[in-house]
Tab-separated table of C-alpha atoms in Angstrom:
chain	number	residue	atom	x	y	z
Z	626	MET	CA	-104.279	115.915	4.104
Z	627	PRO	CA	-107.649	114.488	3.452
Z	628	PHE	CA	-109.060	117.905	2.945
Z	629	GLU	CA	-106.254	118.507	0.424
Z	630	MET	CA	-107.300	115.190	-1.462
Z	631	GLU	CA	-110.904	116.244	-1.463
Z	632	SER	CA	-110.225	119.717	-2.809
Z	633	MET	CA	-108.019	118.117	-5.409
Z	634	ALA	CA	-110.231	115.470	-6.515
Z	635	ALA	CA	-113.071	118.042	-6.901
Z	636	ALA	CA	-110.751	120.176	-8.880
Z	637	ILE	CA	-110.459	117.734	-11.623
Z	638	GLY	CA	-113.907	116.030	-11.096
Z	639	VAL	CA	-112.927	112.639	-9.726
Z	640	SER	CA	-113.447	110.883	-6.450
Z	641	VAL	CA	-110.764	110.780	-3.764
Z	642	PRO	CA	-110.114	106.905	-4.082
Z	643	VAL	CA	-109.627	107.578	-7.992
Z	644	LEU	CA	-107.352	110.353	-7.257
Z	645	ARG	CA	-105.374	108.229	-4.843
Z	646	PHE	CA	-105.058	105.593	-7.527
Z	647	LEU	CA	-104.079	108.194	-10.226
Z	648	LEU	CA	-101.393	109.459	-8.078
Z	649	CYS	CA	-99.735	106.008	-7.431
Z	650	PHE	CA	-100.185	105.222	-10.970
Z	651	VAL	CA	-98.193	108.467	-12.010
Z	652	VAL	CA	-95.637	107.483	-9.396
Z	653	THR	CA	-94.951	104.039	-11.185
Z	654	ILE	CA	-92.932	106.087	-13.755
Z	655	PRO	CA	-90.175	107.231	-11.218
Z	656	VAL	CA	-90.504	104.027	-9.338
Z	657	SER	CA	-89.786	102.215	-12.868
Z	658	PHE	CA	-86.870	104.751	-13.606
Z	659	ILE	CA	-85.119	103.713	-10.132
Z	660	HIS	CA	-85.452	100.066	-11.262
Z	661	ARG	CA	-82.674	100.622	-13.795
Z	662	PHE	CA	-80.020	101.285	-11.110
Z	663	VAL	CA	-80.875	98.477	-8.378
Z	664	PRO	CA	-77.944	96.191	-8.219
Z	665	SER	CA	-78.005	92.359	-8.920
Z	666	SER	CA	-80.756	90.468	-10.762
Z	667	PHE	CA	-82.025	89.445	-7.361
Z	668	GLY	CA	-82.228	92.922	-5.985
Z	669	LYS	CA	-84.074	94.025	-9.170
Z	670	HIS	CA	-86.696	91.078	-8.542
Z	671	LEU	CA	-86.991	92.152	-5.003
Z	672	TYR	CA	-87.491	95.795	-5.669
Z	673	ALA	CA	-89.844	95.000	-8.455
Z	674	ALA	CA	-91.999	92.983	-6.000
Z	675	ILE	CA	-91.906	95.067	-3.023
Z	676	THR	CA	-92.602	98.420	-5.017
Z	677	GLY	CA	-95.569	96.723	-6.834
Z	678	ALA	CA	-97.101	95.523	-3.544
Z	679	PHE	CA	-96.671	98.800	-1.727
Z	680	LEU	CA	-98.135	100.890	-4.611
Z	681	SER	CA	-101.141	98.380	-4.619
Z	682	TYR	CA	-101.267	99.024	-0.767
Z	683	LEU	CA	-101.454	102.693	-1.078
Z	684	SER	CA	-103.989	102.439	-4.051
Z	685	PHE	CA	-106.332	99.936	-2.971
Z	686	GLY	CA	-105.810	98.982	0.463
Z	687	PHE	CA	-104.104	95.989	2.288
Z	688	SER	CA	-106.828	93.421	0.947
Z	689	SER	CA	-105.701	93.922	-2.713
Z	690	ASN	CA	-102.495	92.251	-2.182
Z	691	LEU	CA	-104.264	89.351	-0.599
Z	692	HIS	CA	-106.460	89.130	-3.581
Z	693	PHE	CA	-103.317	89.156	-5.922
Z	694	LEU	CA	-101.800	86.567	-3.795
Z	695	VAL	CA	-104.591	83.968	-4.512
Z	696	PRO	CA	-103.952	83.453	-8.603
Z	697	MET	CA	-100.200	83.791	-8.055
Z	698	LEU	CA	-100.026	81.055	-5.570
Z	699	LEU	CA	-102.452	79.037	-7.534
Z	700	GLY	CA	-100.455	79.479	-10.558
Z	701	TYR	CA	-97.157	78.852	-9.121
Z	702	LEU	CA	-98.244	75.824	-7.397
Z	703	SER	CA	-99.806	74.246	-10.586
Z	704	MET	CA	-96.505	74.872	-12.213
Z	705	VAL	CA	-94.446	73.085	-9.324
Z	706	LEU	CA	-97.112	70.115	-8.754
Z	707	PHE	CA	-98.836	69.453	-12.182
Z	708	ARG	CA	-96.628	71.009	-14.962
Z	709	PRO	CA	-98.140	68.809	-17.548
Z	710	ARG	CA	-101.490	70.526	-17.118
Z	711	CYS	CA	-100.188	73.645	-15.383
Z	712	GLY	CA	-101.488	75.920	-18.284
Z	713	ILE	CA	-105.240	74.867	-18.392
Z	714	LEU	CA	-105.249	74.462	-14.583
Z	715	THR	CA	-103.725	78.140	-14.145
Z	716	PHE	CA	-106.491	79.342	-16.739
Z	717	LEU	CA	-109.413	77.691	-15.027
Z	718	PHE	CA	-108.139	78.811	-11.459
Z	719	GLY	CA	-107.151	82.408	-12.567
Z	720	PHE	CA	-110.679	83.003	-14.436
Z	721	GLY	CA	-112.537	81.321	-11.835
Z	722	TYR	CA	-111.036	83.608	-8.977
Z	723	LEU	CA	-111.417	86.899	-11.258
Z	724	ILE	CA	-114.971	85.890	-11.938
Z	725	GLY	CA	-115.724	85.354	-8.385
Z	726	CYS	CA	-114.267	88.741	-7.589
Z	727	HIS	CA	-116.197	90.217	-10.448
Z	728	VAL	CA	-119.358	88.676	-8.847
Z	729	TYR	CA	-118.625	89.917	-5.377
Z	730	TYR	CA	-117.572	93.448	-6.071
Z	731	MET	CA	-119.505	94.094	-9.266
Z	732	SER	CA	-116.882	96.773	-9.806
Z	733	GLY	CA	-118.491	98.121	-13.005
Z	734	ASP	CA	-121.201	99.578	-10.851
Z	735	ALA	CA	-118.307	101.554	-8.854
Z	736	TRP	CA	-116.549	102.632	-11.769
Z	737	LYS	CA	-119.657	104.221	-13.279
Z	738	GLU	CA	-120.214	105.984	-9.986
Z	739	GLY	CA	-116.390	107.240	-9.735
Z	740	GLY	CA	-115.178	104.433	-7.377
Z	741	ILE	CA	-112.385	102.177	-7.787
Z	742	ASP	CA	-111.030	98.929	-6.573
Z	743	ALA	CA	-108.350	96.295	-7.204
Z	744	THR	CA	-110.237	94.343	-9.661
Z	745	GLY	CA	-108.796	95.814	-12.785
Z	746	ALA	CA	-105.450	95.357	-11.601
Z	747	LEU	CA	-106.195	91.760	-10.701
Z	748	MET	CA	-107.445	91.499	-14.380
Z	749	VAL	CA	-103.979	92.219	-15.578
Z	750	LEU	CA	-102.293	90.024	-12.958
Z	751	THR	CA	-104.642	87.013	-14.142
Z	752	LEU	CA	-103.138	87.098	-17.647
Z	753	LYS	CA	-99.618	87.587	-16.810
Z	754	VAL	CA	-100.135	84.449	-14.375
Z	755	ILE	CA	-101.847	82.328	-17.095
Z	756	SER	CA	-99.406	83.228	-19.745
Z	757	CYS	CA	-96.215	82.085	-17.365
Z	758	ALA	CA	-97.979	78.818	-16.764
Z	759	MET	CA	-98.562	78.099	-20.356
Z	760	ASN	CA	-95.247	79.065	-21.284
Z	761	TYR	CA	-93.980	76.653	-18.751
Z	762	ASN	CA	-96.378	74.082	-19.848
Z	763	ASP	CA	-95.140	74.492	-23.462
Z	764	GLY	CA	-91.686	73.908	-22.553
Z	765	LEU	CA	-92.380	70.117	-22.089
Z	766	LEU	CA	-93.473	70.090	-25.813
Z	767	LYS	CA	-91.420	69.113	-28.714
Z	768	GLU	CA	-90.201	72.038	-31.009
Z	769	GLU	CA	-92.113	70.651	-33.880
Z	770	GLU	CA	-95.449	70.760	-31.889
Z	771	LEU	CA	-95.113	74.602	-31.311
Z	772	ARG	CA	-95.931	77.768	-33.249
Z	773	GLU	CA	-93.167	80.308	-33.516
Z	774	VAL	CA	-94.529	82.325	-30.781
Z	775	GLN	CA	-94.634	79.605	-28.146
Z	776	LYS	CA	-90.922	78.448	-29.319
Z	777	LYS	CA	-89.894	82.266	-28.544
Z	778	ASN	CA	-91.517	82.512	-25.137
Z	779	ARG	CA	-91.650	78.738	-23.816
Z	780	LEU	CA	-90.021	78.241	-20.228
Z	781	ILE	CA	-87.661	75.467	-19.999
Z	782	LYS	CA	-86.973	75.915	-16.197
Z	783	LEU	CA	-89.366	76.924	-13.456
Z	784	PRO	CA	-88.773	80.679	-12.372
Z	785	SER	CA	-87.717	81.279	-8.742
Z	786	PHE	CA	-90.649	82.410	-6.619
Z	787	ILE	CA	-88.994	85.995	-6.222
Z	788	GLU	CA	-88.661	86.108	-10.100
Z	789	TYR	CA	-92.265	85.185	-10.397
Z	790	VAL	CA	-93.472	87.591	-7.896
Z	791	GLY	CA	-91.210	90.381	-9.281
Z	792	TYR	CA	-92.785	89.600	-12.794
Z	793	CYS	CA	-96.285	89.668	-11.591
Z	794	LEU	CA	-96.125	92.994	-9.638
Z	795	CYS	CA	-93.188	94.828	-11.270
Z	796	CYS	CA	-93.170	98.508	-10.317
Z	797	GLY	CA	-96.814	98.484	-10.358
Z	798	SER	CA	-97.295	97.451	-14.067
Z	799	HIS	CA	-100.350	95.268	-12.926
Z	800	PHE	CA	-102.456	98.486	-12.453
Z	801	ALA	CA	-103.184	98.773	-15.974
Z	802	GLY	CA	-100.774	96.668	-17.990
Z	803	PRO	CA	-99.229	96.362	-20.410
Z	804	VAL	CA	-99.180	92.462	-20.245
Z	805	TYR	CA	-95.612	91.191	-21.105
Z	806	GLU	CA	-93.862	87.672	-21.144
Z	807	MET	CA	-91.861	86.152	-18.313
Z	808	LYS	CA	-89.127	85.206	-20.542
Z	809	ASP	CA	-88.845	89.064	-21.692
Z	810	TYR	CA	-88.925	90.095	-18.061
Z	811	LEU	CA	-86.093	87.744	-17.134
Z	812	GLU	CA	-83.783	88.639	-19.938
Z	813	TRP	CA	-84.218	92.390	-19.210
Z	814	THR	CA	-83.441	91.867	-15.610
Z	815	GLU	CA	-80.358	89.917	-16.320
Z	816	ARG	CA	-79.451	91.899	-19.345
Z	817	LYS	CA	-79.824	88.901	-21.923
Z	818	GLY	CA	-81.537	88.939	-25.388
Z	819	ILE	CA	-81.960	92.391	-26.871
Z	820	TRP	CA	-80.954	94.038	-23.625
Z	821	ALA	CA	-77.348	92.668	-23.503
Z	822	PRO	CA	-74.313	94.845	-24.362
Z	823	SER	CA	-73.841	94.620	-28.205
Z	824	GLU	CA	-71.839	95.984	-31.091
Z	825	LYS	CA	-75.084	98.608	-31.543
Z	826	GLY	CA	-73.378	100.556	-28.354
Z	827	PRO	CA	-74.496	101.045	-24.886
Z	828	SER	CA	-78.050	100.627	-23.717
Z	829	PRO	CA	-80.213	103.218	-25.590
Z	830	SER	CA	-81.950	106.232	-23.808
Z	831	PRO	CA	-85.537	105.761	-23.072
Z	832	PHE	CA	-86.009	109.366	-22.540
Z	833	GLY	CA	-87.209	110.428	-25.737
Z	834	ALA	CA	-89.845	107.670	-26.006
Z	835	THR	CA	-90.900	108.529	-22.646
Z	836	ILE	CA	-91.510	112.339	-23.198
Z	837	ARG	CA	-93.494	111.242	-26.308
Z	838	ALA	CA	-95.781	108.908	-24.174
Z	839	LEU	CA	-96.107	111.598	-21.535
Z	840	PHE	CA	-96.878	114.589	-24.132
Z	841	GLN	CA	-99.501	111.933	-25.749
Z	842	ALA	CA	-101.066	111.243	-21.802
Z	843	ALA	CA	-101.273	114.871	-21.491
Z	844	VAL	CA	-103.193	115.681	-24.891
Z	845	CYS	CA	-105.468	112.898	-24.089
Z	846	MET	CA	-106.557	113.962	-20.653
Z	847	ALA	CA	-107.048	117.545	-21.771
Z	848	LEU	CA	-109.203	116.292	-24.635
Z	849	TYR	CA	-111.239	113.898	-22.325
Z	850	LEU	CA	-111.744	116.788	-19.687
Z	851	TYR	CA	-113.018	119.056	-22.235
Z	852	LEU	CA	-115.347	116.626	-23.934
Z	853	VAL	CA	-116.775	114.453	-20.934
Z	854	PRO	CA	-118.961	117.538	-19.491
Z	855	GLN	CA	-120.792	117.397	-23.010
Z	856	TYR	CA	-120.875	113.660	-23.884
Z	857	ASN	CA	-121.432	111.096	-21.004
Z	858	ILE	CA	-123.298	108.386	-19.683
Z	859	PRO	CA	-126.235	110.497	-17.777
Z	860	GLY	CA	-126.623	112.196	-21.280
Z	861	LEU	CA	-127.377	108.989	-22.915
Z	862	ASN	CA	-130.205	108.434	-20.318
Z	863	GLY	CA	-131.428	112.140	-20.056
Z	864	PRO	CA	-134.754	113.710	-21.201
Z	865	ALA	CA	-132.901	115.561	-24.031
Z	866	TYR	CA	-131.615	112.310	-25.630
Z	867	LYS	CA	-135.102	110.686	-25.709
Z	868	GLY	CA	-136.872	113.877	-27.580
Z	869	TRP	CA	-134.110	113.681	-30.353
Z	870	GLY	CA	-134.415	112.208	-33.732
Z	871	PHE	CA	-132.397	109.215	-35.139
Z	872	TRP	CA	-129.493	111.097	-36.470
Z	873	LYS	CA	-129.006	113.191	-33.354
Z	874	ARG	CA	-129.023	110.172	-31.063
Z	875	LEU	CA	-126.611	108.416	-33.261
Z	876	GLY	CA	-124.276	111.363	-33.440
Z	877	TYR	CA	-124.514	111.495	-29.637
Z	878	GLN	CA	-123.703	107.603	-29.066
Z	879	TYR	CA	-120.723	108.293	-31.583
Z	880	MET	CA	-119.577	111.220	-29.522
Z	881	SER	CA	-119.894	109.483	-26.381
Z	882	GLY	CA	-117.985	106.596	-27.432
Z	883	PHE	CA	-115.228	108.794	-28.754
Z	884	THR	CA	-115.091	110.709	-25.574
Z	885	ALA	CA	-114.735	107.598	-23.504
Z	886	ARG	CA	-111.722	106.460	-25.483
Z	887	TRP	CA	-109.622	109.231	-24.528
Z	888	LYS	CA	-109.671	108.261	-20.686
Z	889	TYR	CA	-108.230	104.711	-21.855
Z	890	TYR	CA	-105.656	106.564	-24.034
Z	891	PHE	CA	-104.466	108.531	-21.045
Z	892	ILE	CA	-104.160	105.473	-18.979
Z	893	TRP	CA	-102.098	103.521	-21.460
Z	894	SER	CA	-99.970	106.374	-22.488
Z	895	ILE	CA	-99.039	106.689	-18.681
Z	896	SER	CA	-98.092	102.998	-18.305
Z	897	GLU	CA	-96.286	103.100	-21.546
Z	898	ALA	CA	-94.208	105.921	-20.340
Z	899	ALA	CA	-93.243	103.878	-16.871
Z	900	ILE	CA	-92.358	100.678	-19.036
Z	901	ILE	CA	-90.378	102.549	-21.426
Z	902	VAL	CA	-88.408	104.486	-18.915
Z	903	SER	CA	-87.417	101.236	-16.924
Z	904	GLY	CA	-85.835	99.831	-20.159
Z	905	LEU	CA	-88.432	96.923	-20.429
Z	906	GLY	CA	-90.156	98.672	-23.391
Z	907	LEU	CA	-87.364	98.007	-25.775
Z	908	SER	CA	-88.621	95.785	-28.404
Z	909	GLY	CA	-85.659	95.518	-31.028
Z	910	TRP	CA	-83.675	97.582	-33.437
Z	911	THR	CA	-84.744	99.307	-36.792
Z	912	GLU	CA	-82.581	97.869	-39.712
Z	913	THR	CA	-81.527	101.303	-40.697
Z	914	SER	CA	-77.744	102.514	-40.410
Z	915	PRO	CA	-77.120	103.385	-37.726
Z	916	PRO	CA	-79.779	101.246	-36.127
Z	917	ARG	CA	-82.479	102.880	-33.711
Z	918	PRO	CA	-84.000	101.630	-30.750
Z	919	GLN	CA	-87.834	100.538	-30.922
Z	920	TRP	CA	-90.132	101.052	-27.877
Z	921	ASP	CA	-93.250	99.001	-28.816
Z	922	ARG	CA	-93.148	96.520	-26.088
Z	923	ALA	CA	-95.298	98.697	-23.827
Z	924	LYS	CA	-97.513	100.178	-26.421
Z	925	ASN	CA	-101.119	99.501	-25.733
Z	926	VAL	CA	-102.971	101.791	-28.276
Z	927	ASP	CA	-102.367	103.410	-31.564
Z	928	VAL	CA	-104.771	106.355	-31.312
Z	929	LEU	CA	-104.890	107.527	-34.838
Z	930	GLY	CA	-104.905	103.854	-36.087
Z	931	VAL	CA	-108.282	103.501	-33.816
Z	932	GLU	CA	-109.989	106.390	-34.924
Z	933	PHE	CA	-109.231	106.263	-38.466
Z	934	ALA	CA	-109.475	102.586	-38.863
Z	935	LYS	CA	-110.191	101.336	-42.430
Z	936	SER	CA	-111.672	98.042	-41.151
Z	937	ALA	CA	-112.852	96.424	-38.002
Z	938	VAL	CA	-110.392	93.689	-38.446
Z	939	GLN	CA	-107.575	96.292	-37.763
Z	940	LEU	CA	-109.131	97.396	-34.264
Z	941	PRO	CA	-107.726	94.413	-32.185
Z	942	LEU	CA	-104.208	95.390	-33.745
Z	943	VAL	CA	-104.390	98.994	-32.364
Z	944	TRP	CA	-106.694	99.021	-29.501
Z	945	ASN	CA	-105.656	97.540	-26.070
Z	946	ILE	CA	-102.775	95.862	-28.072
Z	947	GLN	CA	-100.937	93.733	-25.451
Z	948	VAL	CA	-104.304	92.053	-24.272
Z	949	SER	CA	-105.182	91.739	-27.680
Z	950	THR	CA	-101.988	89.835	-28.437
Z	951	TRP	CA	-102.528	87.977	-25.206
Z	952	LEU	CA	-106.040	86.675	-26.473
Z	953	ARG	CA	-104.730	85.606	-29.929
Z	954	HIS	CA	-101.692	83.652	-28.586
Z	955	TYR	CA	-103.472	82.183	-25.579
Z	956	VAL	CA	-106.999	81.517	-26.681
Z	957	TYR	CA	-107.518	81.965	-30.484
Z	958	ASP	CA	-104.364	80.423	-31.799
Z	959	ARG	CA	-104.770	77.375	-29.301
Z	960	LEU	CA	-108.444	76.642	-30.403
Z	961	VAL	CA	-107.428	76.261	-34.196
Z	962	GLN	CA	-106.678	72.653	-34.847
Z	963	LYS	CA	-103.572	71.482	-36.883
Z	964	GLY	CA	-104.422	71.716	-40.611
Z	965	LYS	CA	-107.474	73.808	-40.086
Z	966	LYS	CA	-108.177	77.209	-40.716
Z	967	PRO	CA	-109.580	79.595	-37.835
Z	968	GLY	CA	-113.260	80.425	-38.160
Z	969	PHE	CA	-116.273	82.276	-36.517
Z	970	PHE	CA	-116.026	79.745	-33.554
Z	971	GLN	CA	-112.337	80.711	-32.737
Z	972	LEU	CA	-113.484	84.591	-33.009
Z	973	LEU	CA	-116.530	84.192	-31.086
Z	974	ALA	CA	-114.878	82.194	-28.342
Z	975	THR	CA	-111.961	84.734	-27.954
Z	976	GLN	CA	-114.296	87.684	-27.862
Z	977	THR	CA	-116.414	85.852	-25.019
Z	978	THR	CA	-113.208	85.046	-23.033
Z	979	SER	CA	-112.514	89.057	-23.243
Z	980	ALA	CA	-116.157	89.711	-22.138
Z	981	VAL	CA	-115.866	87.465	-19.046
Z	982	TRP	CA	-112.444	88.854	-18.341
Z	983	HIS	CA	-113.893	92.353	-18.210
Z	984	GLY	CA	-116.654	91.296	-16.078
Z	985	LEU	CA	-119.929	89.579	-16.062
Z	986	TYR	CA	-122.266	92.644	-17.005
Z	987	PRO	CA	-124.622	91.994	-19.974
Z	988	GLY	CA	-123.229	94.993	-21.574
Z	989	TYR	CA	-119.546	93.585	-21.745
Z	990	ILE	CA	-120.955	90.604	-23.118
Z	991	ILE	CA	-123.186	92.212	-25.585
Z	992	PHE	CA	-120.243	94.385	-26.655
Z	993	PHE	CA	-117.881	91.573	-27.567
Z	994	VAL	CA	-120.492	89.627	-29.202
Z	995	GLN	CA	-121.189	92.758	-31.236
Z	996	SER	CA	-117.490	92.838	-31.740
Z	997	ALA	CA	-117.295	89.421	-33.183
Z	998	LEU	CA	-120.109	90.381	-35.396
Z	999	MET	CA	-118.425	93.763	-36.548
Z	1000	ILE	CA	-115.344	92.078	-37.411
Z	1001	ALA	CA	-116.967	89.167	-39.292
Z	1002	GLY	CA	-118.948	91.875	-41.195
Z	1003	SER	CA	-115.962	93.969	-42.142
Z	1004	ARG	CA	-114.216	90.861	-43.406
Z	1005	VAL	CA	-117.044	90.436	-45.939
Z	1006	LEU	CA	-116.621	93.909	-47.157
Z	1007	TYR	CA	-112.882	93.560	-47.247
Z	1008	ARG	CA	-113.476	90.284	-49.548
Z	1009	TRP	CA	-115.552	92.346	-52.089
Z	1010	GLN	CA	-113.027	95.040	-51.894
Z	1011	GLN	CA	-110.184	92.686	-52.814
Z	1012	ALA	CA	-112.269	91.211	-55.681
Z	1013	ILE	CA	-112.644	94.447	-57.670
Z	1014	PRO	CA	-110.411	94.450	-60.726
Z	1015	PRO	CA	-107.714	97.144	-61.225
Z	1016	ASN	CA	-109.677	98.936	-63.874
Z	1017	MET	CA	-112.429	99.815	-61.320
Z	1018	ALA	CA	-110.488	101.802	-58.829
Z	1019	LEU	CA	-113.236	104.168	-58.121
Z	1020	VAL	CA	-115.392	101.292	-56.995
Z	1021	LYS	CA	-112.613	99.918	-54.814
Z	1022	LYS	CA	-111.956	103.232	-53.066
Z	1023	LEU	CA	-115.939	103.759	-52.586
Z	1024	LEU	CA	-115.767	99.995	-50.652
Z	1025	VAL	CA	-112.790	101.347	-48.631
Z	1026	PHE	CA	-114.760	104.441	-47.723
Z	1027	ILE	CA	-117.853	102.254	-46.863
Z	1028	ASN	CA	-115.674	99.581	-44.589
Z	1029	ALA	CA	-114.376	102.519	-42.736
Z	1030	ALA	CA	-117.780	104.226	-42.113
Z	1031	TYR	CA	-119.084	101.002	-41.141
Z	1032	THR	CA	-116.343	100.260	-38.519
Z	1033	ILE	CA	-116.779	103.787	-36.859
Z	1034	LEU	CA	-120.538	103.479	-36.873
Z	1035	VAL	CA	-120.629	99.857	-35.415
Z	1036	LEU	CA	-117.633	100.402	-32.858
Z	1037	ASN	CA	-119.244	103.255	-31.163
Z	1038	TYR	CA	-122.711	101.873	-31.304
Z	1039	SER	CA	-121.370	98.819	-29.656
Z	1040	ALA	CA	-119.416	100.962	-27.090
Z	1041	VAL	CA	-122.500	102.008	-25.452
Z	1042	GLY	CA	-123.104	98.570	-24.008
Z	1043	PHE	CA	-119.486	98.862	-22.570
Z	1044	MET	CA	-120.327	101.887	-21.021
Z	1045	VAL	CA	-123.789	101.514	-19.450
Z	1046	LEU	CA	-123.504	97.896	-18.544
Z	1047	SER	CA	-126.975	96.805	-17.742
Z	1048	LEU	CA	-129.106	94.881	-20.039
Z	1049	GLN	CA	-132.002	97.164	-19.882
Z	1050	GLU	CA	-130.044	100.299	-20.634
Z	1051	THR	CA	-128.095	98.736	-23.268
Z	1052	LEU	CA	-131.104	97.411	-25.159
Z	1053	ALA	CA	-132.866	100.345	-24.768
Z	1054	LEU	CA	-130.150	102.680	-26.195
Z	1055	TYR	CA	-129.504	100.233	-29.111
Z	1056	GLY	CA	-133.407	100.298	-29.846
Z	1057	SER	CA	-133.333	104.225	-29.766
Z	1058	VAL	CA	-131.334	103.858	-32.768
Z	1059	TYR	CA	-133.285	101.001	-34.250
Z	1060	TYR	CA	-130.519	98.515	-33.431
Z	1061	ILE	CA	-128.746	99.565	-36.660
Z	1062	GLY	CA	-125.195	98.507	-35.286
Z	1063	THR	CA	-126.508	94.868	-34.924
Z	1064	ILE	CA	-128.649	94.577	-38.015
Z	1065	VAL	CA	-125.999	95.907	-40.535
Z	1066	PRO	CA	-123.189	93.396	-39.564
Z	1067	ILE	CA	-125.766	90.455	-39.649
Z	1068	ALA	CA	-127.172	91.611	-43.082
Z	1069	LEU	CA	-123.447	92.003	-44.452
Z	1070	ILE	CA	-122.773	88.400	-42.954
Z	1071	LEU	CA	-125.595	86.815	-44.658
Z	1072	LEU	CA	-124.799	88.580	-47.873
Z	1073	GLY	CA	-121.450	87.482	-47.639
Z	1074	ASN	CA	-122.865	83.887	-47.813
Z	1075	ILE	CA	-124.755	84.665	-50.711
Z	1076	ILE	CA	-122.376	86.880	-52.794
Z	1077	LYS	CA	-119.064	84.989	-52.839
Z	1078	PRO	CA	-116.860	87.055	-55.164
Z	1079	ALA	CA	-114.251	85.260	-57.244
Z	1080	LYS	CA	-110.664	85.316	-55.999
Z	1081	PRO	CA	-108.433	87.817	-57.383
Z	1082	ALA	CA	-106.713	86.870	-60.766
Z	1083	ARG	CA	-103.279	87.135	-58.945
Z	1084	SER	CA	-104.184	84.508	-56.341
Z	1085	LYS	CA	-105.377	82.026	-59.369
Z	1086	ALA	CA	-102.155	82.662	-61.085
Z	1087	ARG	CA	-100.101	82.018	-58.151
Z	1088	LYS	CA	-102.201	78.619	-57.781
Z	1089	GLU	CA	-101.504	77.514	-61.217
Z	1090	GLN	CA	-97.787	78.173	-60.520
């Protein structure tokens, strides 16, 4: 069996630990499907917990479940003993333990060399534990003090421990996400809310949406395997790259970032298929007649939305969607004081939290600071674009094109830091293209403070009304 694993791993160009993880990851699909037929709510929670823990053991070893147990216990004890402060306590405990694991294991180096450990799954688990505690904390607050999302997700009653563990480890969904809410998990398990039998008919079939997600996964993996021999991290540090001119280097950085994304598209497509086939992926019904089911709860990426984004502001809405949503609800929105508008501080704090969540490598931190600059610069272009009068449609289209080109340029330039991780390599590669992806956003932000277009005429008219 070990020999077979080695030959299979060599055939697809990955290490044995990565192959073992991928096999367990794909197995989450049939495991999630079987969940549909487990009787009783208690049985479903128990099945979710046991299968999640067993798949973790097969993928990462026994120690992985011990690591997962630490933030889970800290979060649950915070809810039991310190409910008025359980949200912030769990946030600090969860991120503190995750940072400790990042420092101890330095997983990024292992990932670059083809290894894998449980830190990636711990990252997802940490977000789930924190959101559960914060929603339980919100259950103490008055409705008028809450945003609509908080009202929807708040927990009035403490989940039982088996419900909590089932939610955290559900059928291996902690491997790569998506992150979902405890309230949705409970309603799905108990067939309440949108999962309750209704006049819209029996439970909708998930198979069409599951097959679409699996087809997308296959295409993404095929494209990645085709491109990665040509555009990869060693190529960014190779002698050929150093001998090229500016445009060829910039083009190689673009293609390296483009290639790396297809690996993530594959992973998220598989996790989407697993959540959809379980039924948890149901997010609602269309307004058409007859109504059709929507399966967006597990959607973590819009591939075309990323590759053809018209603005950097759109990227958090189409890339790692569920984590972006988590960051907005549990970091960005909660830093905005009542009666005030969010600004660059909230954006930078959110991106910094995302960087720390990924790991303490300089490349991650630089990437997310770059992302904050990229989004701020894109907002300037958008404001200019919106100020163009209707009789100058060609100029407006030109600004739309410039914003799209700016987004793809800065995204792939910034992604270099995310891929190589080290400070020295990141700065060297940024310097090889004259820091263009840093200078352009900063220049736009500065220009945005000088060239402040008047608000569109329609906005003025609305104000007068």
